[in-house]
Short mmCIF file of C-alpha atoms and ligand atoms in Angstrom, two decimals:
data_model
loop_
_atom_site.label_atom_id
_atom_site.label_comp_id
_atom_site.label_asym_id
_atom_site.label_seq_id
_atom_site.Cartn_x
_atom_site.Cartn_y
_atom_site.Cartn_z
CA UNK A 1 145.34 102.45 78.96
CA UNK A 2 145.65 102.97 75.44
CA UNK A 3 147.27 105.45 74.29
CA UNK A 4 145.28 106.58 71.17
CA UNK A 5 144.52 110.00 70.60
CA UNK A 6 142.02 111.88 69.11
CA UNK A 7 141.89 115.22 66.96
CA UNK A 8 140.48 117.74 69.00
CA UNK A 9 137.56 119.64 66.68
CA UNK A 10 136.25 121.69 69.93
CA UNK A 11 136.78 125.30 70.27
CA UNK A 12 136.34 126.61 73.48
CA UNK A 13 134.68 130.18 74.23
CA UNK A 14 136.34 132.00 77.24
CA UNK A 15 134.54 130.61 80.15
CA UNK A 16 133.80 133.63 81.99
CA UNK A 17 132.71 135.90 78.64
CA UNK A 18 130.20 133.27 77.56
CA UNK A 19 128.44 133.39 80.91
CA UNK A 20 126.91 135.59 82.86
CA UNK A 21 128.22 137.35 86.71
CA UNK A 22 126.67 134.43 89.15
CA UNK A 23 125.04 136.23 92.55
CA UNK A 24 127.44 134.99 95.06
CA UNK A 25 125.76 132.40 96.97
CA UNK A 26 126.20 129.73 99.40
CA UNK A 27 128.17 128.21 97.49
CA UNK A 28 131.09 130.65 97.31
CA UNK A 29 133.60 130.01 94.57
CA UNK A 30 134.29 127.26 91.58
CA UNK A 31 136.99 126.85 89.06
CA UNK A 32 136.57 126.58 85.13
CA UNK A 33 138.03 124.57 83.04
CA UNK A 34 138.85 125.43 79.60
CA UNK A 35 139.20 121.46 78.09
CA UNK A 36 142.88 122.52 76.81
CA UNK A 37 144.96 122.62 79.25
CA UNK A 38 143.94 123.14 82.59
CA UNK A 39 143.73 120.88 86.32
CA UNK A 40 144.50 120.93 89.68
CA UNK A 41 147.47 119.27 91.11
CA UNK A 42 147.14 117.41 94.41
CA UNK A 43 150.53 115.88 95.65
CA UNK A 44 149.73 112.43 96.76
CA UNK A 45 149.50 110.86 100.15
CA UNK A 46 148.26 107.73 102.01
CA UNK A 47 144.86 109.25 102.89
CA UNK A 48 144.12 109.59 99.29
CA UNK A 49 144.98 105.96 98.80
CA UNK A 50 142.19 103.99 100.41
CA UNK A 51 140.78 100.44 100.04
CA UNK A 52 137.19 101.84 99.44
CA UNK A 53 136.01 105.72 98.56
CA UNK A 54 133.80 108.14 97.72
CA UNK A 55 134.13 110.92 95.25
CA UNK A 56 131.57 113.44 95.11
CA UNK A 57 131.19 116.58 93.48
CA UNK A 58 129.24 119.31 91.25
CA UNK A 59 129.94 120.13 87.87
CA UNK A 60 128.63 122.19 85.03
CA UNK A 61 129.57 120.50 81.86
CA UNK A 62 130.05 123.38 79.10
CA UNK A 63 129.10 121.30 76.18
CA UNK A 64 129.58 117.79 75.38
CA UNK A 65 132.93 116.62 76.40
CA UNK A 66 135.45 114.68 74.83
CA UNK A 67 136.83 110.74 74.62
CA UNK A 68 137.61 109.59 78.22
CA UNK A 69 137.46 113.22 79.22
CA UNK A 70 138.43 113.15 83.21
CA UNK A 71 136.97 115.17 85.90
CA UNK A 72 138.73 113.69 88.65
CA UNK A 73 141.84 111.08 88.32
CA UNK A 74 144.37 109.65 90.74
CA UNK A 75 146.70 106.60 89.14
CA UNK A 76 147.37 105.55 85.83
CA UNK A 77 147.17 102.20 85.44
CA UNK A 78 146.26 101.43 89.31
CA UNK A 79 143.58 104.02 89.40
CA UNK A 80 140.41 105.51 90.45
CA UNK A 81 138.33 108.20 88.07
CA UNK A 82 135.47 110.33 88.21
CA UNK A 83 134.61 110.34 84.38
CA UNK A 84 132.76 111.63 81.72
CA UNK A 85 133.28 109.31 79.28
CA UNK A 86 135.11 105.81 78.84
CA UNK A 87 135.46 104.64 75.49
CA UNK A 88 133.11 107.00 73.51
CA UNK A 89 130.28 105.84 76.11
CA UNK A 90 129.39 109.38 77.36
CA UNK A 91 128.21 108.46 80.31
CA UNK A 92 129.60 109.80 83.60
CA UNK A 93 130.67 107.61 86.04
CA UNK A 94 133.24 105.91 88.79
CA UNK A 95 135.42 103.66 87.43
CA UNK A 96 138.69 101.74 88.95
CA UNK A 97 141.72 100.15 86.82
CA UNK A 98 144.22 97.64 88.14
CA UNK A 99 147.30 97.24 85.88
CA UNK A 100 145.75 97.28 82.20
CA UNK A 101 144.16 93.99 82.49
CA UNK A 102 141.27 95.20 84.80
CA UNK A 103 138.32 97.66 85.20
CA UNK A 104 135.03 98.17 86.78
CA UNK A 105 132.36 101.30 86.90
CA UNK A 106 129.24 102.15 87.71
CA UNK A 107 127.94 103.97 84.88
CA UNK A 108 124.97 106.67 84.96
CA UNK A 109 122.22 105.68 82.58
CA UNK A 110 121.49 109.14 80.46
CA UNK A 111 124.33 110.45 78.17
CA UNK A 112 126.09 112.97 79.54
CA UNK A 113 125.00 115.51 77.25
CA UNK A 114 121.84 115.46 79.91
CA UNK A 115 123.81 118.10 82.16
CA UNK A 116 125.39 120.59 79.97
CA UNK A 117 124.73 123.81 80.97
CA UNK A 118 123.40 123.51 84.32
CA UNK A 119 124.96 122.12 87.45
CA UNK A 120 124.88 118.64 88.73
CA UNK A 121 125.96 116.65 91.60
CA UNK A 122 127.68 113.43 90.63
CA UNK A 123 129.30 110.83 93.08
CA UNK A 124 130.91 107.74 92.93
CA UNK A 125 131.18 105.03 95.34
CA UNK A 126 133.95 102.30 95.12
CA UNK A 127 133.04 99.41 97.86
CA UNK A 128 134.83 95.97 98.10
CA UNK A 129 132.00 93.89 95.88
CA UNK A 130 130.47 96.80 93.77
CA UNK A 131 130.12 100.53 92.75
CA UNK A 132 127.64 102.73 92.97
CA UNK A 133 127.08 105.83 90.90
CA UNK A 134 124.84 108.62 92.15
CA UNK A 135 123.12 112.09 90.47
CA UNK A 136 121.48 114.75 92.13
CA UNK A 137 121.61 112.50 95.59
CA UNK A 138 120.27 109.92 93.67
CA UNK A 139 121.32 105.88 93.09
CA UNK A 140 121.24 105.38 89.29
CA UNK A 141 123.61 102.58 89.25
CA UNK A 142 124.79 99.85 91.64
CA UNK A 143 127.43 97.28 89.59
CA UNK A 144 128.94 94.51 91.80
CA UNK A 145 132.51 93.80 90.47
CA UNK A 146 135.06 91.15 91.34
CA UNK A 147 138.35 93.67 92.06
CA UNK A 148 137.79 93.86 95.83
CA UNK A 149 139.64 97.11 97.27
CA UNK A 150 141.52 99.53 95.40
CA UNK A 151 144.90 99.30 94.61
CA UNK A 152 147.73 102.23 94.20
CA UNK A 153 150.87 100.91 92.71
CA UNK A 154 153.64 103.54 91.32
CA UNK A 155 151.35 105.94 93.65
CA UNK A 156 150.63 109.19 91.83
CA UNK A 157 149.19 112.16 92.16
CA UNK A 158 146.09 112.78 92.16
CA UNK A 159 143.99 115.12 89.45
CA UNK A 160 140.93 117.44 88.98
CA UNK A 161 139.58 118.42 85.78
CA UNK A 162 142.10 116.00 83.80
CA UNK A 163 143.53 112.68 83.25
CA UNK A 164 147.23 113.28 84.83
CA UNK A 165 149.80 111.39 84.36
CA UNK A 166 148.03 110.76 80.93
CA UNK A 167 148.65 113.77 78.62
CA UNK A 168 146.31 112.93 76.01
CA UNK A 169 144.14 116.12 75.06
CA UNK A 170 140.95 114.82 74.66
CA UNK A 171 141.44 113.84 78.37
CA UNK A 172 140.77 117.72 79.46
CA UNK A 173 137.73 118.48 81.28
CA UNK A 174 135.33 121.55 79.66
CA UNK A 175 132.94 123.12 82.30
CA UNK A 176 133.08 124.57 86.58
CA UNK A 177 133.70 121.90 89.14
CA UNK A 178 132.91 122.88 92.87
CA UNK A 179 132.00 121.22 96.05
CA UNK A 180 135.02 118.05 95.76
CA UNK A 181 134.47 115.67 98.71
CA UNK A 182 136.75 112.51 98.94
CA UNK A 183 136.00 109.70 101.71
CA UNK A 184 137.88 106.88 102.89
CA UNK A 185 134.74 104.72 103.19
CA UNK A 186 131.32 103.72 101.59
CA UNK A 187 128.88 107.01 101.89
CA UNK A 188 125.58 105.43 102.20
CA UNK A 189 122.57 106.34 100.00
CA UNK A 190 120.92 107.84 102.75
CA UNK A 191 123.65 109.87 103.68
CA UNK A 192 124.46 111.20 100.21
CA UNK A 193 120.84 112.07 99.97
CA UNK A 194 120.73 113.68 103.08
CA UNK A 195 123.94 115.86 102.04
CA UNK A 196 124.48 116.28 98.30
CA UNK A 197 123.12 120.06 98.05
CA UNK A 198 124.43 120.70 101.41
CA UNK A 199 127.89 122.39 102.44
CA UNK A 200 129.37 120.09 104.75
CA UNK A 201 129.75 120.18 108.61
CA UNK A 202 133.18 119.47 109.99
CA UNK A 203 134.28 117.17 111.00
CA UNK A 204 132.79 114.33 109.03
CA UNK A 205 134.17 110.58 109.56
CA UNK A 206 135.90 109.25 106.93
CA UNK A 207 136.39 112.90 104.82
CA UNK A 208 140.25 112.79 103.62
CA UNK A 209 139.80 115.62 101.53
CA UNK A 210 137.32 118.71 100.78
CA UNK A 211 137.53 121.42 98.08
CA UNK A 212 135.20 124.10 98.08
CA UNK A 213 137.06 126.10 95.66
CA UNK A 214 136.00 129.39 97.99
CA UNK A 215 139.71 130.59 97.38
CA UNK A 216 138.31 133.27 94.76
CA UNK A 217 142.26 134.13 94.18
CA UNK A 218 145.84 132.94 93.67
CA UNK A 219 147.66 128.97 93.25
CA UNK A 220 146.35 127.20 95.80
CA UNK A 221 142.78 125.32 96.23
CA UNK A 222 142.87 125.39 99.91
CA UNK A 223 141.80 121.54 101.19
CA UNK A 224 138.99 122.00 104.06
CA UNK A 225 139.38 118.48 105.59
CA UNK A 226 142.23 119.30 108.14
CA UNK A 227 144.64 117.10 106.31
CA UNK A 228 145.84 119.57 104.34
CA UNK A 229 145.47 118.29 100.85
CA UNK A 230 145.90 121.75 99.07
CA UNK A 231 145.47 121.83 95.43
CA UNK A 232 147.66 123.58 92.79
CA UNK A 233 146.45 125.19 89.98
CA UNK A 234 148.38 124.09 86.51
CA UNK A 235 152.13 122.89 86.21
CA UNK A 236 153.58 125.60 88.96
CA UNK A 237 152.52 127.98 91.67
CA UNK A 238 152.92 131.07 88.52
CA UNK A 239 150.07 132.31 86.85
CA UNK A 240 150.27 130.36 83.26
CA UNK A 241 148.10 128.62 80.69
CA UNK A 242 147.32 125.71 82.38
CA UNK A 243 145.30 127.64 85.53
CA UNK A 244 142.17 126.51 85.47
CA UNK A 245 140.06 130.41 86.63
CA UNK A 246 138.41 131.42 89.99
CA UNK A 247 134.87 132.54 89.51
CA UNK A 248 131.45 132.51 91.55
CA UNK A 249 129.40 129.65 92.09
CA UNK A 250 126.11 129.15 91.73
CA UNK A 251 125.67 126.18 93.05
CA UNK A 252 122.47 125.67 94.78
CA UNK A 253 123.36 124.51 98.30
CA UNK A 254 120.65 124.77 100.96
CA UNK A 255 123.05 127.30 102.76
CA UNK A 256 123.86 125.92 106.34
CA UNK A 257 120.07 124.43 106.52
CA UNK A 258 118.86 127.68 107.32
CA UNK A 259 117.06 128.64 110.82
CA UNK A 260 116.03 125.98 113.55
CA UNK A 261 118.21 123.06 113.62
CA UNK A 262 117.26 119.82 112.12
CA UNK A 263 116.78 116.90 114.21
CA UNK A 264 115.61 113.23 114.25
CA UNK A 265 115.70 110.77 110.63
CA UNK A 266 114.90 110.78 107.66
CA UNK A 267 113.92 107.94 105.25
CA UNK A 268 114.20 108.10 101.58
CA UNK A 269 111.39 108.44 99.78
CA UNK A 270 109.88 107.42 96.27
CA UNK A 271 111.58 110.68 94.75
CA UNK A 272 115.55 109.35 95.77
CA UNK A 273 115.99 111.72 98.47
CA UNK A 274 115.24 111.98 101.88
CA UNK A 275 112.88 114.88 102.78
CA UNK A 276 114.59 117.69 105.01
CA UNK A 277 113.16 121.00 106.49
CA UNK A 278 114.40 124.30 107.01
CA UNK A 279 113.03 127.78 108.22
CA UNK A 280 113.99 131.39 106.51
CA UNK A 281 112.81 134.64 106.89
CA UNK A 282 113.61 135.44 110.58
CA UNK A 283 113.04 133.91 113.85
CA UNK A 284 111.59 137.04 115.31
CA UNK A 285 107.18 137.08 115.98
CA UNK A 286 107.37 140.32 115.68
CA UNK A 287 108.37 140.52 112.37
CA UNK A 288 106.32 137.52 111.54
CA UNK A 289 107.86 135.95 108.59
CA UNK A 290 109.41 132.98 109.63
CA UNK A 291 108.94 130.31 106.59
CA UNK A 292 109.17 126.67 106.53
CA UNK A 293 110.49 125.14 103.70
CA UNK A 294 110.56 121.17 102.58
CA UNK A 295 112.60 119.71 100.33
CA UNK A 296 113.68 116.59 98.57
CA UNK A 297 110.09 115.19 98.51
CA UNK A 298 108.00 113.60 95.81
CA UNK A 299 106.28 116.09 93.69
CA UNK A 300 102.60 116.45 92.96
CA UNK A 301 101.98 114.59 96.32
CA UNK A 302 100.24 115.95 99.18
CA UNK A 303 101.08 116.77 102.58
CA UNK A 304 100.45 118.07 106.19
CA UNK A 305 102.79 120.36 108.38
CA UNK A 306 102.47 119.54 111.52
CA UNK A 307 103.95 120.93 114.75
CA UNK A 308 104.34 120.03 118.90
CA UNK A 309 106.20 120.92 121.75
CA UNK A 310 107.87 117.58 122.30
CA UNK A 311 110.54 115.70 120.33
CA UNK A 312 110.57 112.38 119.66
CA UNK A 313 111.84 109.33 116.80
CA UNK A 314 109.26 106.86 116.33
CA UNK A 315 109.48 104.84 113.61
CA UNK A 316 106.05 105.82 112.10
CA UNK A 317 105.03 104.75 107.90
CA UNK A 318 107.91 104.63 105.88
CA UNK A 319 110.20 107.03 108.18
CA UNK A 320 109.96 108.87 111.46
CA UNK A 321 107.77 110.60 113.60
CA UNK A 322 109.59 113.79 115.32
CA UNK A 323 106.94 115.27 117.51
CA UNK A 324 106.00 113.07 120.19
CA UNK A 325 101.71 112.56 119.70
CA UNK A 326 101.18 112.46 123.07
CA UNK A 327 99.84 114.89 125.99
CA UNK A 328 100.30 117.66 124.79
CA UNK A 329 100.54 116.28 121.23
CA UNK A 330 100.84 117.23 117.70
CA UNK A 331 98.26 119.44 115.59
CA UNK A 332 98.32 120.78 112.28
CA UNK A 333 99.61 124.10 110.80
CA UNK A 334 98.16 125.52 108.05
CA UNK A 335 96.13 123.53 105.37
CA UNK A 336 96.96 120.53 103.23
CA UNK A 337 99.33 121.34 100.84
CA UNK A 338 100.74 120.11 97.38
CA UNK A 339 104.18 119.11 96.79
CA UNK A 340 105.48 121.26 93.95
CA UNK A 341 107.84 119.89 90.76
CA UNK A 342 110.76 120.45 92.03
CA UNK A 343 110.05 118.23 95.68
CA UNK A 344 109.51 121.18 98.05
CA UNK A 345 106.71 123.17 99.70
CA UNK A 346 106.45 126.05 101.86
CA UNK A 347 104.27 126.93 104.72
CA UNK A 348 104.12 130.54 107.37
CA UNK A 349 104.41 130.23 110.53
CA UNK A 350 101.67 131.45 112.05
CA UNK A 351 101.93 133.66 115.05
CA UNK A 352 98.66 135.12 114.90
CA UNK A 353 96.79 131.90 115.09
CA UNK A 354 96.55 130.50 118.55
CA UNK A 355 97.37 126.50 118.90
CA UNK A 356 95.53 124.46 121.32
CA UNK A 357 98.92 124.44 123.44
CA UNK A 358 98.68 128.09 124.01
CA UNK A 359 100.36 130.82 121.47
CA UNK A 360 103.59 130.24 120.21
CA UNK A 361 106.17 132.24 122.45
CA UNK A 362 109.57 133.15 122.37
CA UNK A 363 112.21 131.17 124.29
CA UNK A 364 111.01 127.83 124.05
CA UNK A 365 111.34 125.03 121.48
CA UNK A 366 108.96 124.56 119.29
CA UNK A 367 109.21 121.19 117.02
CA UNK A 368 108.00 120.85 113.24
CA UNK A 369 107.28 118.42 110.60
CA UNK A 370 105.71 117.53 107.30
CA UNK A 371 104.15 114.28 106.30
CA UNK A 372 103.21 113.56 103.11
CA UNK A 373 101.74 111.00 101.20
CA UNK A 374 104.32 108.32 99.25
CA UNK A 375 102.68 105.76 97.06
CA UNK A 376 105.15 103.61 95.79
CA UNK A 377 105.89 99.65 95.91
CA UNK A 378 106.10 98.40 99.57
CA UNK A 379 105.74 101.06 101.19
CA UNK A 380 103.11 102.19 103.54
CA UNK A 381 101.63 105.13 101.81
CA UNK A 382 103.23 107.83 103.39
CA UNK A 383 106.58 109.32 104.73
CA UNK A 384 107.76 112.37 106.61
CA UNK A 385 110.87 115.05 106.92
CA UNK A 386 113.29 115.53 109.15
CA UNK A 387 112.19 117.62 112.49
CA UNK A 388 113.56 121.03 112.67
CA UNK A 389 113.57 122.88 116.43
CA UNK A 390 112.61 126.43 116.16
CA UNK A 391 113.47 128.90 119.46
CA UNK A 392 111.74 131.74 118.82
CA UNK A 393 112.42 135.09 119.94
CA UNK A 394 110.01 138.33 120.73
CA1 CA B 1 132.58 126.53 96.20
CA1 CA B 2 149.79 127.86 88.05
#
């Protein structure tokens, strides 16, 4: 590492004057970094020290950031980074060093000026030939590389929201971090798709570490893997200077998937994700105003819920089918619809209608769907959500 350093011009504005109370969402908590001084501390151990990882989480870049500014760092010259910048690049990206001789990354292709002032998922994915770099739930770089698995001499701790051991200013991260998930193994493309805007189910295999940053209060960033990686905020358990602050995310994770419970695969589609679907409202007929809701499909395409009373997972166009379309079979609820921008549509459930089956009733499951059309090279024209099981009740 070199150890130039760089005048720092940057002033930076109170975090939590310049921006508005967030509603408190599914998301919980985050922490903001002020670019001077501020990190968490995560004392070391084997766990964080794998062969192969990946680092995933959201951040909300407050401006552009500085030379080799660091959102996440273990090592210093055996080392693995979630970055912002390497080299006046201003890209973000995953990048290993071994010794000061070698160094590989997989670098996202839009400056990183893209994402300031809104949050972003970013993750990084070391494997043995290559690394991957992924925004939103989406692949935008795959680099194969030559350094095999990661190595952790002098082992060190490791580092959110700057570049310790390295004390080099410019290395301090500006902006709210949330959602840190560290794995001990290649995520797959699917799966980070699948999971990106999502809060996590525990257990997961391979998850060494998980910040949510839902502490709201106090030192410690309480570690939700089980291993009990608990961050500290600046150079002691005091409140000081270098505490990076508590304040309410609004990150938009899909909650805990909402009503029903998802079921069957998913493929991704032309749009980098794979297409999920969730119920709100209430699961009640009464009340009638249940709501299913797609997500992470290609906009401006159209598309067909359709529903059944038997599961299935038939590999059907470019994903699954989830409703078996046999006796008693699958029909259609509601009319075509259009994908909107942002990859989702919504349709109501509707109890007043009467499907060929008999009308919907409470206390039995009830299996749903939406296919859509997909036009994109080598595929067959169309794909389809996840299923989602719906019990109702009266
Ligand atoms: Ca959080
Ligand atoms: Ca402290």
């Amino acid at each position: 590492m070199s150890t130039r350093s760089l005048p720092r011009t940057v002033l930076c504005l109170p975090l939590l004057l310049a921006l508005p109370a967030a509603a408190q969402t599914a998301a919980g908590g985050c922490l903001a970094f002020d670019g001077v001084d501020d990190f968490v501390l995560v004392d070391r151990t084997a766990h964080l020290e794998p062969g192969e990882i990946t680092i995933e989480l959201w951040a909300w870049l407050d401006g552009p950031q500085d030379w080799n500014t660091r959102l996440l760092r273990k090592g210093e010259h055996d080392a693995y980074f979630l970055t912002a910048d390497q080299d006046f690049d201003a890209r973000m990206q995953i990048m290993a060093t071994r010794g000061t001789q070698f160094r590989a990354s997989a670098t996202d292709t839009q400056p990183h000026t893209t994402y300031v002032g809104a949050w972003h998922h970013f993750a990084g994915v070391w494997a043995l030939d290559r690394a991957e770099f992924f925004v939103d739930g989406v692949r935008v770089a795959s680099e194969p590389h030559t350094m095999g698995a990661l190595t952790h001499a002098a082992p060190t701790d490791l580092c959110i929201g700057a570049g310790l051991p390295v004390l080099l200013q410019n290395e301090y991260f500006r902006g709210r971090i949330d959602e840190v998930r560290l794995f001990n193994r290649v995520r797959s493309a699917v799966e980070i798709a699948n999971t990106w805007n999502r809060s996590l189910e525990l257990p997961q295999p391979g998850l060494v570490a998980y910040w949510r940053f839902d502490d709201g209060a106090g030192q410690i960033a309480s570690d939700s893997s089980g291993l009990g990686h608990h961050g500290r905020l600046g150079w002691t358990s005091a409140a000081e200077a270098s505490d990076p602050q508590w304040m309410a995310s609004s990150v938009p994770l899909l909650g805990d998937g909402g009503l029903g419970t998802s079921y069957c695969a998913s493929s991704l589609n032309s749009s980098g994700a794979a297409a999920a679907l969730r119920l709100t409202g209430e699961l009640s007929i009464s009340s009638n105003n249940a709501l299913l809701e797609v997500s992470g499909a290609p906009a401006g395409r159209p598309g067909q819920f359709i529903f059944g009373l038997q599961p299935t997972q038939i590999p059907f166009a470019d994903g699954y089918l989830c409703i078996l379309p046999f006796q008693p079979g699958l029909q259609r609820l509601g009319a075509i619809q259009q994908i909107g921008l942002t990859g989702g549509c919504t349709c109501a459930i509707d109890f007043a209608g009467t499907p060929a089956v008999g009308p919907i009733t409470a206390g039995r499951s009830w299996y749903y769907q939406f296919w859509f059309r997909d036009n994109h090279a080598g595929g067959s024209g169309s794909n389809l959500t996840s299923g989602l099981e719906v019990i109702f009740v009266p």
